[in-house]
């Protein structure tokens, strides 16, 4: 039983995979959303712009990018990792226009690595 408890996915992690990282759920995350990930290891929380998602069922991962002390920092997190405690959505990338949530036209926002002015416009003052 110990082996099963270690290998099965926790219910809160299953909810994250089924809702936040789904392809069709109305509350899913889109590239360009601003997230905060709380972890058990140092640093205890990391905020950034969601630039990539890799949907692989229980092995789903995502990449956040932020500028910390004038240096671009990217961190990749696995949803089912025991180090990830919670994911907080600060700002959603929306389907409409306007100031609240701009929809990006790309699935992966790797162009933000080379265009820091767009990065700061999306994150709008989020520090991690």
C-alpha atoms as an extended CHARMM CRD file, in Angstrom:
* protein
*
       128  EXT
         1         1  UNK       CA              0.0000000000        0.0000000000        0.0000000000  PROA      1               0.0000000000
         2         2  UNK       CA              2.8800000000        2.3590000000        0.6650000000  PROA      2               0.0000000000
         3         3  UNK       CA              3.9910000000        2.1110000000       -2.9600000000  PROA      3               0.0000000000
         4         4  UNK       CA              0.4760000000        2.9290000000       -4.2050000000  PROA      4               0.0000000000
         5         5  UNK       CA              0.2130000000        5.9620000000       -1.9530000000  PROA      5               0.0000000000
         6         6  UNK       CA              3.4780000000        7.3080000000       -3.3280000000  PROA      6               0.0000000000
         7         7  UNK       CA              2.6210000000        6.7160000000       -6.9940000000  PROA      7               0.0000000000
         8         8  UNK       CA             -1.0450000000        7.8180000000       -7.0790000000  PROA      8               0.0000000000
         9         9  UNK       CA             -1.8430000000       11.4360000000       -7.8610000000  PROA      9               0.0000000000
        10        10  UNK       CA             -3.1810000000       13.5400000000       -4.9700000000  PROA      10              0.0000000000
        11        11  UNK       CA             -6.7370000000       14.9020000000       -5.4400000000  PROA      11              0.0000000000
        12        12  UNK       CA             -5.6740000000       18.5740000000       -5.3860000000  PROA      12              0.0000000000
        13        13  UNK       CA             -3.0030000000       17.8850000000       -8.0090000000  PROA      13              0.0000000000
        14        14  UNK       CA             -5.5590000000       15.9740000000      -10.1190000000  PROA      14              0.0000000000
        15        15  UNK       CA             -7.8140000000       19.0490000000       -9.9360000000  PROA      15              0.0000000000
        16        16  UNK       CA             -4.9660000000       21.2740000000      -11.1930000000  PROA      16              0.0000000000
        17        17  UNK       CA             -4.3160000000       18.9810000000      -14.1610000000  PROA      17              0.0000000000
        18        18  UNK       CA             -8.0240000000       18.5840000000      -14.9890000000  PROA      18              0.0000000000
        19        19  UNK       CA             -8.9750000000       22.2650000000      -14.6820000000  PROA      19              0.0000000000
        20        20  UNK       CA             -6.0150000000       24.6510000000      -14.9130000000  PROA      20              0.0000000000
        21        21  UNK       CA             -4.0090000000       22.7420000000      -17.5160000000  PROA      21              0.0000000000
        22        22  UNK       CA             -6.8890000000       21.3140000000      -19.5390000000  PROA      22              0.0000000000
        23        23  UNK       CA             -7.3120000000       22.0040000000      -23.2400000000  PROA      23              0.0000000000
        24        24  UNK       CA            -11.0440000000       22.7130000000      -23.1580000000  PROA      24              0.0000000000
        25        25  UNK       CA            -12.0950000000       23.6520000000      -19.6020000000  PROA      25              0.0000000000
        26        26  UNK       CA            -13.4570000000       27.2320000000      -19.3650000000  PROA      26              0.0000000000
        27        27  UNK       CA            -11.1780000000       28.0270000000      -16.3920000000  PROA      27              0.0000000000
        28        28  UNK       CA             -7.9960000000       26.7740000000      -18.0700000000  PROA      28              0.0000000000
        29        29  UNK       CA             -4.7880000000       28.7680000000      -18.0940000000  PROA      29              0.0000000000
        30        30  UNK       CA             -3.5900000000       30.3390000000      -21.3190000000  PROA      30              0.0000000000
        31        31  UNK       CA             -0.0520000000       31.3960000000      -22.2270000000  PROA      31              0.0000000000
        32        32  UNK       CA              0.5100000000       34.9220000000      -21.0000000000  PROA      32              0.0000000000
        33        33  UNK       CA             -1.1940000000       34.3980000000      -17.6430000000  PROA      33              0.0000000000
        34        34  UNK       CA              0.6500000000       35.6130000000      -14.5550000000  PROA      34              0.0000000000
        35        35  UNK       CA              1.0250000000       32.9400000000      -11.8450000000  PROA      35              0.0000000000
        36        36  UNK       CA              2.5840000000       32.4880000000       -8.4230000000  PROA      36              0.0000000000
        37        37  UNK       CA              3.8280000000       29.0310000000       -7.4780000000  PROA      37              0.0000000000
        38        38  UNK       CA              4.3610000000       28.2690000000       -3.7910000000  PROA      38              0.0000000000
        39        39  UNK       CA              6.9630000000       25.5730000000       -3.1480000000  PROA      39              0.0000000000
        40        40  UNK       CA              8.4110000000       23.8060000000       -0.1330000000  PROA      40              0.0000000000
        41        41  UNK       CA             11.9930000000       24.4380000000       -1.2440000000  PROA      41              0.0000000000
        42        42  UNK       CA             13.7820000000       27.7790000000       -1.5350000000  PROA      42              0.0000000000
        43        43  UNK       CA             12.7310000000       30.1140000000       -3.0790000000  PROA      43              0.0000000000
        44        44  UNK       CA              9.3910000000       29.6210000000       -1.3500000000  PROA      44              0.0000000000
        45        45  UNK       CA              7.3620000000       31.3420000000       -4.0660000000  PROA      45              0.0000000000
        46        46  UNK       CA              8.0190000000       32.3350000000       -7.6440000000  PROA      46              0.0000000000
        47        47  UNK       CA              5.8610000000       34.6780000000       -9.7220000000  PROA      47              0.0000000000
        48        48  UNK       CA              6.0750000000       34.9690000000      -13.4610000000  PROA      48              0.0000000000
        49        49  UNK       CA              4.4370000000       34.8670000000      -16.8570000000  PROA      49              0.0000000000
        50        50  UNK       CA              3.3360000000       31.4670000000      -18.1340000000  PROA      50              0.0000000000
        51        51  UNK       CA              5.3170000000       31.0370000000      -21.3520000000  PROA      51              0.0000000000
        52        52  UNK       CA              4.9330000000       27.2970000000      -22.0080000000  PROA      52              0.0000000000
        53        53  UNK       CA              2.8400000000       24.2940000000      -20.9740000000  PROA      53              0.0000000000
        54        54  UNK       CA              3.6080000000       20.6590000000      -21.6060000000  PROA      54              0.0000000000
        55        55  UNK       CA              0.4550000000       18.5870000000      -21.1660000000  PROA      55              0.0000000000
        56        56  UNK       CA              1.3290000000       14.9410000000      -20.5040000000  PROA      56              0.0000000000
        57        57  UNK       CA             -1.3390000000       13.7860000000      -18.0620000000  PROA      57              0.0000000000
        58        58  UNK       CA              0.2330000000       13.2260000000      -14.6560000000  PROA      58              0.0000000000
        59        59  UNK       CA              3.5890000000       14.4490000000      -16.0200000000  PROA      59              0.0000000000
        60        60  UNK       CA              2.2650000000       17.9000000000      -16.9510000000  PROA      60              0.0000000000
        61        61  UNK       CA              4.7550000000       20.7350000000      -16.5770000000  PROA      61              0.0000000000
        62        62  UNK       CA              4.8120000000       24.4750000000      -17.1800000000  PROA      62              0.0000000000
        63        63  UNK       CA              7.4350000000       27.2020000000      -17.4710000000  PROA      63              0.0000000000
        64        64  UNK       CA              7.2980000000       30.6180000000      -15.8130000000  PROA      64              0.0000000000
        65        65  UNK       CA              9.5080000000       33.5890000000      -16.6840000000  PROA      65              0.0000000000
        66        66  UNK       CA             10.2090000000       36.7460000000      -14.7370000000  PROA      66              0.0000000000
        67        67  UNK       CA             12.8890000000       39.4160000000      -14.5480000000  PROA      67              0.0000000000
        68        68  UNK       CA             14.6260000000       39.3610000000      -11.1590000000  PROA      68              0.0000000000
        69        69  UNK       CA             17.2500000000       42.0580000000      -10.5020000000  PROA      69              0.0000000000
        70        70  UNK       CA             17.5550000000       42.8130000000      -14.2510000000  PROA      70              0.0000000000
        71        71  UNK       CA             18.2120000000       39.1600000000      -15.0890000000  PROA      71              0.0000000000
        72        72  UNK       CA             15.6690000000       36.9780000000      -16.8800000000  PROA      72              0.0000000000
        73        73  UNK       CA             14.8240000000       33.9010000000      -14.8170000000  PROA      73              0.0000000000
        74        74  UNK       CA             12.8650000000       30.8920000000      -16.0650000000  PROA      74              0.0000000000
        75        75  UNK       CA             11.6830000000       28.0750000000      -13.8450000000  PROA      75              0.0000000000
        76        76  UNK       CA             10.0010000000       24.8770000000      -14.9280000000  PROA      76              0.0000000000
        77        77  UNK       CA              7.5850000000       23.1960000000      -12.5300000000  PROA      77              0.0000000000
        78        78  UNK       CA              5.9620000000       19.7690000000      -12.6500000000  PROA      78              0.0000000000
        79        79  UNK       CA              2.3640000000       19.8890000000      -11.4290000000  PROA      79              0.0000000000
        80        80  UNK       CA              2.5730000000       16.5760000000       -9.5700000000  PROA      80              0.0000000000
        81        81  UNK       CA              5.8760000000       17.3610000000       -7.8930000000  PROA      81              0.0000000000
        82        82  UNK       CA              5.7530000000       17.0270000000       -4.1050000000  PROA      82              0.0000000000
        83        83  UNK       CA              7.5980000000       20.3640000000       -3.8810000000  PROA      83              0.0000000000
        84        84  UNK       CA              4.7350000000       22.3340000000       -5.4800000000  PROA      84              0.0000000000
        85        85  UNK       CA              2.2380000000       23.2750000000       -2.7550000000  PROA      85              0.0000000000
        86        86  UNK       CA             -0.1410000000       25.5690000000       -4.6320000000  PROA      86              0.0000000000
        87        87  UNK       CA             -0.5750000000       27.6180000000       -7.7960000000  PROA      87              0.0000000000
        88        88  UNK       CA             -2.1950000000       31.0460000000       -7.5650000000  PROA      88              0.0000000000
        89        89  UNK       CA             -3.4880000000       32.8620000000      -10.6430000000  PROA      89              0.0000000000
        90        90  UNK       CA             -2.7230000000       36.5820000000      -10.4030000000  PROA      90              0.0000000000
        91        91  UNK       CA             -3.8760000000       37.6290000000      -13.8650000000  PROA      91              0.0000000000
        92        92  UNK       CA             -5.4650000000       35.5180000000      -16.5790000000  PROA      92              0.0000000000
        93        93  UNK       CA             -4.7180000000       35.8900000000      -20.2530000000  PROA      93              0.0000000000
        94        94  UNK       CA             -8.2260000000       36.3220000000      -21.5910000000  PROA      94              0.0000000000
        95        95  UNK       CA             -9.9800000000       35.7350000000      -24.8630000000  PROA      95              0.0000000000
        96        96  UNK       CA            -11.2470000000       39.2910000000      -25.2030000000  PROA      96              0.0000000000
        97        97  UNK       CA             -9.3440000000       42.5050000000      -25.5810000000  PROA      97              0.0000000000
        98        98  UNK       CA             -8.8010000000       45.4540000000      -23.3390000000  PROA      98              0.0000000000
        99        99  UNK       CA             -6.5870000000       45.8430000000      -20.3340000000  PROA      99              0.0000000000
       100       100  UNK       CA             -7.8190000000       42.8400000000      -18.3950000000  PROA      100             0.0000000000
       101       101  UNK       CA             -6.3090000000       39.8150000000      -20.0530000000  PROA      101             0.0000000000
       102       102  UNK       CA             -4.9130000000       40.0210000000      -23.5340000000  PROA      102             0.0000000000
       103       103  UNK       CA             -5.0270000000       36.8470000000      -25.6160000000  PROA      103             0.0000000000
       104       104  UNK       CA             -1.6970000000       35.8220000000      -27.0690000000  PROA      104             0.0000000000
       105       105  UNK       CA             -1.6860000000       34.2780000000      -30.5210000000  PROA      105             0.0000000000
       106       106  UNK       CA              1.0030000000       31.7300000000      -29.7400000000  PROA      106             0.0000000000
       107       107  UNK       CA              1.0030000000       28.4930000000      -27.7670000000  PROA      107             0.0000000000
       108       108  UNK       CA              4.5180000000       29.1300000000      -26.4500000000  PROA      108             0.0000000000
       109       109  UNK       CA              5.7720000000       32.6370000000      -25.7360000000  PROA      109             0.0000000000
       110       110  UNK       CA              9.4910000000       32.1100000000      -26.2450000000  PROA      110             0.0000000000
       111       111  UNK       CA              9.7460000000       35.4760000000      -28.0240000000  PROA      111             0.0000000000
       112       112  UNK       CA              9.5830000000       37.0960000000      -24.5660000000  PROA      112             0.0000000000
       113       113  UNK       CA             13.1520000000       35.9410000000      -23.9610000000  PROA      113             0.0000000000
       114       114  UNK       CA             14.3910000000       38.4660000000      -26.5120000000  PROA      114             0.0000000000
       115       115  UNK       CA             11.8140000000       41.2520000000      -25.9820000000  PROA      115             0.0000000000
       116       116  UNK       CA             11.9590000000       42.3680000000      -22.3420000000  PROA      116             0.0000000000
       117       117  UNK       CA              9.6680000000       45.3700000000      -22.9410000000  PROA      117             0.0000000000
       118       118  UNK       CA              6.8020000000       43.0310000000      -23.8740000000  PROA      118             0.0000000000
       119       119  UNK       CA              7.6140000000       40.8760000000      -20.8680000000  PROA      119             0.0000000000
       120       120  UNK       CA              7.2530000000       43.8070000000      -18.4800000000  PROA      120             0.0000000000
       121       121  UNK       CA              4.0480000000       44.9270000000      -20.2130000000  PROA      121             0.0000000000
       122       122  UNK       CA              2.4570000000       41.5130000000      -19.6350000000  PROA      122             0.0000000000
       123       123  UNK       CA              3.6450000000       41.0070000000      -16.0640000000  PROA      123             0.0000000000
       124       124  UNK       CA              2.7630000000       44.6200000000      -15.1060000000  PROA      124             0.0000000000
       125       125  UNK       CA              4.9380000000       44.9280000000      -12.0460000000  PROA      125             0.0000000000
       126       126  UNK       CA              4.8940000000       41.3590000000      -10.7230000000  PROA      126             0.0000000000
       127       127  UNK       CA              8.0380000000       40.6330000000       -8.7300000000  PROA      127             0.0000000000
       128       128  UNK       CA              9.0960000000       37.1570000000       -7.6410000000  PROA      128             0.0000000000
